[in-house]
CSV table of N, CA and C in Angstrom, one decimal:
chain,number,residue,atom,x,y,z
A,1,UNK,N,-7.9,-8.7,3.5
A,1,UNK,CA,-6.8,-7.7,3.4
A,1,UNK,C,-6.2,-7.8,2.0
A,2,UNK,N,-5.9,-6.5,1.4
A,2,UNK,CA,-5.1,-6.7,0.1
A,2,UNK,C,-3.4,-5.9,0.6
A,3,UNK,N,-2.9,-7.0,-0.2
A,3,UNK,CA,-1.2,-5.9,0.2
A,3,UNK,C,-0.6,-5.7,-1.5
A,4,UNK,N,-0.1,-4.3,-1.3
A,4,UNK,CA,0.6,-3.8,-2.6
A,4,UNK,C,2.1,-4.0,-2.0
A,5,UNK,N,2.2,-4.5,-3.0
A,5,UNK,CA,3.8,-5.0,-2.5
A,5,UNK,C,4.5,-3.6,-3.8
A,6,UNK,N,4.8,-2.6,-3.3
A,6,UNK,CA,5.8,-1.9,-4.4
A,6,UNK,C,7.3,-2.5,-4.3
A,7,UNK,N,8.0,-3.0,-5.4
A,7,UNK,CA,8.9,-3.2,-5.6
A,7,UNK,C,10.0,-1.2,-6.1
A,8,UNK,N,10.6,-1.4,-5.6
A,8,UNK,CA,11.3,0.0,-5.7
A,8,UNK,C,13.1,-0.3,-6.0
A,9,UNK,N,13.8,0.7,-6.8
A,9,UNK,CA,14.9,0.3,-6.9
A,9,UNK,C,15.8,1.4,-6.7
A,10,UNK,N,16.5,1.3,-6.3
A,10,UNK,CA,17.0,2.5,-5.4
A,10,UNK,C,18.5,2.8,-5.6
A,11,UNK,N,19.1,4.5,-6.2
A,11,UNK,CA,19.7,4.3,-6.5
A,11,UNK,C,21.1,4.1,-5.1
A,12,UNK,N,22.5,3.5,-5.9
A,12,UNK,CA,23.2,3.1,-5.3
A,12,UNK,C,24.1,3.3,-3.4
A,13,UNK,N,23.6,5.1,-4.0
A,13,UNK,CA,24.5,5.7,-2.5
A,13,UNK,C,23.3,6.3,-2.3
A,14,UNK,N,22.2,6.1,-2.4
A,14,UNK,CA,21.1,6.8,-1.2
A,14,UNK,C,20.4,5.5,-0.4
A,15,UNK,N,20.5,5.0,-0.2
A,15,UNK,CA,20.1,3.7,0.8
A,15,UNK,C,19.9,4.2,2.1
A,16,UNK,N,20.5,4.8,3.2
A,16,UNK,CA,20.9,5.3,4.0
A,16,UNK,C,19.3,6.8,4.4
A,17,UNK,N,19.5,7.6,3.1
A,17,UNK,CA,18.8,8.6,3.0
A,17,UNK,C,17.5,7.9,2.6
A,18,UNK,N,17.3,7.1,1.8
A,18,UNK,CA,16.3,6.9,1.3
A,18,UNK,C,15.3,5.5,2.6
A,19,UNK,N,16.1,5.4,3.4
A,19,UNK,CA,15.3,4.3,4.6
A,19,UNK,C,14.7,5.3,5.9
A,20,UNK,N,15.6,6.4,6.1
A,20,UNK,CA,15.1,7.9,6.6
A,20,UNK,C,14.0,8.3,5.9
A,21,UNK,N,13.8,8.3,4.7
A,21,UNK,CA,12.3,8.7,4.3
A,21,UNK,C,11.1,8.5,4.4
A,22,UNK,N,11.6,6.7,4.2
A,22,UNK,CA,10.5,5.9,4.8
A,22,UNK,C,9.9,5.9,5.7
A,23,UNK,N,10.8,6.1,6.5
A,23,UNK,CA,10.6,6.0,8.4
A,23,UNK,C,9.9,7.3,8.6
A,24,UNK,N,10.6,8.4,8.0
A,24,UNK,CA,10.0,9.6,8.6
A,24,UNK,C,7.9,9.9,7.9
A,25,UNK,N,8.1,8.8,6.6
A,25,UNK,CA,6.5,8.9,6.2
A,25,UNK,C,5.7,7.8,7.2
A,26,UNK,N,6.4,7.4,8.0
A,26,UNK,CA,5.4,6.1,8.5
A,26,UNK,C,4.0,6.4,8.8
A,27,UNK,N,4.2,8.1,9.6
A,27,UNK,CA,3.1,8.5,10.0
A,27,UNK,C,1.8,8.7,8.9
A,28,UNK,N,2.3,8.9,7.7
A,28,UNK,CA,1.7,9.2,6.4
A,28,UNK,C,0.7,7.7,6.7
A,29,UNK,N,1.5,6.7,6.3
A,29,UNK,CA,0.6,5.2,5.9
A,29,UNK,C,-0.4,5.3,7.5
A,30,UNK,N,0.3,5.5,8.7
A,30,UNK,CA,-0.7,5.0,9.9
A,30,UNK,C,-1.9,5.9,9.8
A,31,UNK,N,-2.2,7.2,9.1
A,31,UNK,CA,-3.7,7.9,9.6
A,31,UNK,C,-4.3,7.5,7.6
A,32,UNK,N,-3.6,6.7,7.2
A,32,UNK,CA,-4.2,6.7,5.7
A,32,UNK,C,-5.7,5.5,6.1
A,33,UNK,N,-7.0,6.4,5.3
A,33,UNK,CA,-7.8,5.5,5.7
A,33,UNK,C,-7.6,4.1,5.1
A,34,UNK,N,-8.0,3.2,5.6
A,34,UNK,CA,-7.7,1.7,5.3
A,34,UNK,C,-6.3,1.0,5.8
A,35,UNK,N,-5.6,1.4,6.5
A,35,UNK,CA,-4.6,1.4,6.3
A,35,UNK,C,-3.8,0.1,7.4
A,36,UNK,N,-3.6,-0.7,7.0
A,36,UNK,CA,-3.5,-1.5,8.0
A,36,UNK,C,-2.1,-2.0,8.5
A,37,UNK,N,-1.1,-1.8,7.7
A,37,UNK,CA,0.2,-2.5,7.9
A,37,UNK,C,1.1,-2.1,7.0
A,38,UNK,N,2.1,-1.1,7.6
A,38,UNK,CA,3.7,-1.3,6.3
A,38,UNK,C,4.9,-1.7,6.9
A,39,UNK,N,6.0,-2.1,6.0
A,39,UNK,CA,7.2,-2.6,6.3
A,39,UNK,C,7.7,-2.1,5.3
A,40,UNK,N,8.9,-2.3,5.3
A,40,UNK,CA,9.9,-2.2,4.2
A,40,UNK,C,11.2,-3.4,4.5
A,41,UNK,N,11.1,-4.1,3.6
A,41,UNK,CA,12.3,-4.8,3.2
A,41,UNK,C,13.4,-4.6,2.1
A,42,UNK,N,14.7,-4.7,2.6
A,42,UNK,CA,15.7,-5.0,1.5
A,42,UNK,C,16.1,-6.4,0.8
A,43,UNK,N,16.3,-6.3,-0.6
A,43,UNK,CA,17.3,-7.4,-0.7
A,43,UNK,C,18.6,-7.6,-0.4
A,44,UNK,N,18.3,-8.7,-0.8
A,44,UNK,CA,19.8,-9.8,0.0
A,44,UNK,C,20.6,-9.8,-0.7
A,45,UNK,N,20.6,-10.5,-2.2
A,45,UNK,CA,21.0,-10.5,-3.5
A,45,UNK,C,21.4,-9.4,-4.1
A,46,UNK,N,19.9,-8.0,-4.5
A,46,UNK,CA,20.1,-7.0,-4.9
A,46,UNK,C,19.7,-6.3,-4.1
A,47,UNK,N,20.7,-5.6,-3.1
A,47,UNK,CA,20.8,-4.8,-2.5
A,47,UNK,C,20.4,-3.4,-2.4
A,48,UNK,N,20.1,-3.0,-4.2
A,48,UNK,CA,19.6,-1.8,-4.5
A,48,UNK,C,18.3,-1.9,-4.6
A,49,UNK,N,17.6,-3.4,-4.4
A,49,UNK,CA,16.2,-3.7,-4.2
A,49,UNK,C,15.5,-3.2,-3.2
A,50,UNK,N,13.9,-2.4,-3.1
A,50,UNK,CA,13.3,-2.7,-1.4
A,50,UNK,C,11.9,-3.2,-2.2
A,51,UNK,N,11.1,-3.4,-1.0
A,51,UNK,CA,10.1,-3.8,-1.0
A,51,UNK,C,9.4,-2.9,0.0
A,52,UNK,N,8.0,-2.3,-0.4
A,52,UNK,CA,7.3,-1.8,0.2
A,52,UNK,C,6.4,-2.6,0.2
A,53,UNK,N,5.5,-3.3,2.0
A,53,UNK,CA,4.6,-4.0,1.6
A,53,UNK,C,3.7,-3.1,2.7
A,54,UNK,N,2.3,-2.8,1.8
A,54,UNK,CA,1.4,-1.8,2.8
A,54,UNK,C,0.0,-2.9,2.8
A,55,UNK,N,-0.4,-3.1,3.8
A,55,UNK,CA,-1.7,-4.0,4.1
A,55,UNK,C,-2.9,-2.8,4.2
A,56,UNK,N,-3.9,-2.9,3.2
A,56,UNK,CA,-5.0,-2.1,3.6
A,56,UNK,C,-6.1,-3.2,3.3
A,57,UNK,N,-7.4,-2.3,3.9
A,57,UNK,CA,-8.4,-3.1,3.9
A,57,UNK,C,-9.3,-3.2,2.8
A,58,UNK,N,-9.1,-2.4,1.3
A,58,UNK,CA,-9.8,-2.7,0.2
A,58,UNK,C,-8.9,-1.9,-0.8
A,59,UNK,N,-8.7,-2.3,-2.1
A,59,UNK,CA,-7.8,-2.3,-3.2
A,59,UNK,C,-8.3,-0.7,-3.0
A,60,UNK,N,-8.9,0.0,-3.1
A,60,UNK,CA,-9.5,1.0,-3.2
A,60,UNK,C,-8.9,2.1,-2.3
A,61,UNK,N,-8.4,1.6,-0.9
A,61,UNK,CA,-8.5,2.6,0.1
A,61,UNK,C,-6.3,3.0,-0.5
A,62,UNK,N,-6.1,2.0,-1.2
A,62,UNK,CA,-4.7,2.0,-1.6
A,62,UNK,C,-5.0,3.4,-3.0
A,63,UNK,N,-5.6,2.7,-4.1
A,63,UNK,CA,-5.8,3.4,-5.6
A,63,UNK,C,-6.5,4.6,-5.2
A,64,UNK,N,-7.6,4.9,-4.6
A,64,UNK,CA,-8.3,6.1,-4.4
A,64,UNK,C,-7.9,7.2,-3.1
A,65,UNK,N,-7.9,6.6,-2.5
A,65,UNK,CA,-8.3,7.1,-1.2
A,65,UNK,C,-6.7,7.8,-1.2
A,66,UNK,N,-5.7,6.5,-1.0
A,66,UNK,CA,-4.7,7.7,-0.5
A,66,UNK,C,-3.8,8.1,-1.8
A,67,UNK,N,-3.7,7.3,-2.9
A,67,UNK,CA,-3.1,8.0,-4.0
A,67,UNK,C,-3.8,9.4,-4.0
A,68,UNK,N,-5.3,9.9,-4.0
A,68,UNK,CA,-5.4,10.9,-4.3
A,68,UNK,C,-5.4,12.1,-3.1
A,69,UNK,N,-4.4,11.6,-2.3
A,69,UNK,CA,-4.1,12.4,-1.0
A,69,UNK,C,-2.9,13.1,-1.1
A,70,UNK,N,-3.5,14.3,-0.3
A,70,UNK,CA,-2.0,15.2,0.0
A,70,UNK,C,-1.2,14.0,1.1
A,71,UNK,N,-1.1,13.0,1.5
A,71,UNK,CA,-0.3,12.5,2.3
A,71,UNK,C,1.0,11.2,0.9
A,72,UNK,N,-0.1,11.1,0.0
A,72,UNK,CA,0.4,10.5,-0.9
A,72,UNK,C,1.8,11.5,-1.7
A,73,UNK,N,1.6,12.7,-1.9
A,73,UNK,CA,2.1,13.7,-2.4
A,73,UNK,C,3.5,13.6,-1.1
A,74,UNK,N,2.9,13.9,-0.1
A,74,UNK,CA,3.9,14.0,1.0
A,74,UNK,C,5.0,12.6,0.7
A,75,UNK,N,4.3,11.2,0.2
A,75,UNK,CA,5.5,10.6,0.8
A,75,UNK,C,6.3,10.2,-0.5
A,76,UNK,N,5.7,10.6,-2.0
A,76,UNK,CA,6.5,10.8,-2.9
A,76,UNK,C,7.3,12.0,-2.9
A,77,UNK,N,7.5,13.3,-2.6
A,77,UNK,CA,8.3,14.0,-2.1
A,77,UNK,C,9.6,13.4,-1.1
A,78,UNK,N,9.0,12.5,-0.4
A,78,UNK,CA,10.4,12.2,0.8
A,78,UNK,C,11.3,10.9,-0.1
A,79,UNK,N,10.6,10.0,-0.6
A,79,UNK,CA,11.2,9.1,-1.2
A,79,UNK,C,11.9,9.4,-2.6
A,80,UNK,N,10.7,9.6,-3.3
A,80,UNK,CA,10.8,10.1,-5.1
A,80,UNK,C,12.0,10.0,-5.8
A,81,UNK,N,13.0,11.2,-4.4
A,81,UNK,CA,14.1,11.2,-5.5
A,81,UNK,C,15.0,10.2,-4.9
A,82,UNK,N,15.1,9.4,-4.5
A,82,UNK,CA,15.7,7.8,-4.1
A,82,UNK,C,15.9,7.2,-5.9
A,83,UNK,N,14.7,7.1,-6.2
A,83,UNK,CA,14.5,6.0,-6.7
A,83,UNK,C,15.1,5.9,-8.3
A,84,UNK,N,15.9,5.0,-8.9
A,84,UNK,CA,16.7,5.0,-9.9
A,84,UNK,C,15.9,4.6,-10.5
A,85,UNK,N,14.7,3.8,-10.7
A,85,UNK,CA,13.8,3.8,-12.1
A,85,UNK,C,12.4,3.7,-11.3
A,86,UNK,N,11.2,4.1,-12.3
A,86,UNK,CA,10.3,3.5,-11.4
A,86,UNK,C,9.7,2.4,-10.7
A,87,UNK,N,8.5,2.9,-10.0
A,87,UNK,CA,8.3,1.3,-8.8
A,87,UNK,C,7.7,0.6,-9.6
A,88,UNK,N,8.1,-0.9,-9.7
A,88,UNK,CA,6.8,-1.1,-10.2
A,88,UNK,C,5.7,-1.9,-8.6
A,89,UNK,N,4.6,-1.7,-8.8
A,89,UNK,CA,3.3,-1.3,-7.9
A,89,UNK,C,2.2,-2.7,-8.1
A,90,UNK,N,2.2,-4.0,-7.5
A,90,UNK,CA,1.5,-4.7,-7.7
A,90,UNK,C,0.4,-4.8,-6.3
A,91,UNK,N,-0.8,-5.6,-6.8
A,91,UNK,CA,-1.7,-5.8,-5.7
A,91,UNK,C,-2.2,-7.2,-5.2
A,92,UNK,N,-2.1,-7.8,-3.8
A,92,UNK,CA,-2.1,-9.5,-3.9
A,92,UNK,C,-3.7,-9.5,-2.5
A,93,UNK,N,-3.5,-10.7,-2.8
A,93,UNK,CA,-4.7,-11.2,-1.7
A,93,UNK,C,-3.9,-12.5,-1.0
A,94,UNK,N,-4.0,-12.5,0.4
A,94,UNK,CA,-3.9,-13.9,0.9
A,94,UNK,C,-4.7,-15.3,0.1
A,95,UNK,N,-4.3,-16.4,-0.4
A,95,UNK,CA,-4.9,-17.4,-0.9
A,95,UNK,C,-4.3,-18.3,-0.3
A,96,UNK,N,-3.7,-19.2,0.7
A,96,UNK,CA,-3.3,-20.2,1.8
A,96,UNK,C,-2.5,-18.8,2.7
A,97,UNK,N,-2.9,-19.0,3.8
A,97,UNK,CA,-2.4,-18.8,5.2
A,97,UNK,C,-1.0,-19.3,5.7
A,98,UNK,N,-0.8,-20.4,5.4
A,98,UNK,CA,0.2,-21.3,5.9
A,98,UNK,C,0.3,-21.0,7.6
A,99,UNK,N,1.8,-20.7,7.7
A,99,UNK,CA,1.6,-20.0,9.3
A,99,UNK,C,2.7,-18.9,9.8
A,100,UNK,N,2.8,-18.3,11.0
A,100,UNK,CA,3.5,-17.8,11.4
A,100,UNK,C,3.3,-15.6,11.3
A,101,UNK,N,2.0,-15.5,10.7
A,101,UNK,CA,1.7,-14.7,10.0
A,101,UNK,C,2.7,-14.1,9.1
């Protein structure tokens, strides 16, 4: 599994509006092909921090498949204008398990 952890930064008084977006795209990430897992976390520290973490099943089904989807369009439209600078957009692999998943 690969996860793109988007770091996003959000401006100050849309927090509220901007966790409604998310929630309302969920359905977007569940029919995206490869699509295995999202969350969204806040920071603790910086609060205007989140964290998008989407689990798919190959770097590809993330970069191709649904960037070049109308569902990708769909969930930059709901979030987009949240966001006070851009995301930045990285991609990881499990390399120790440890536990607890």
């Amino acid at each position: 599994m690969i996860y793109e952890i988007a770091e996003l930064y959000i401006k100050p008084d849309a927090h509220t509006a901007f966790q409604a977006g998310v929630a309302e795209a969920t359905p977007l990430f569940q029919r995206a092909k490869g699509c295995l897992s999202m969350r969204l976390t806040r920071g603790i520290e910086q609060a205007d921090t989140y964290h998008l973490v989407v689990g798919w099943q190959t770097l590809e089904n993330h970069t191709v498949d649904f960037r070049e989807s109308a569902d990708f369009q769909a969930w930059r439209g709901l979030v987009g204008g949240y966001f006070a600078q851009p995301p930045k957009v990285e991609h990881f692999e499990t390399v120790v398990a440890g536990f607890g998943g």
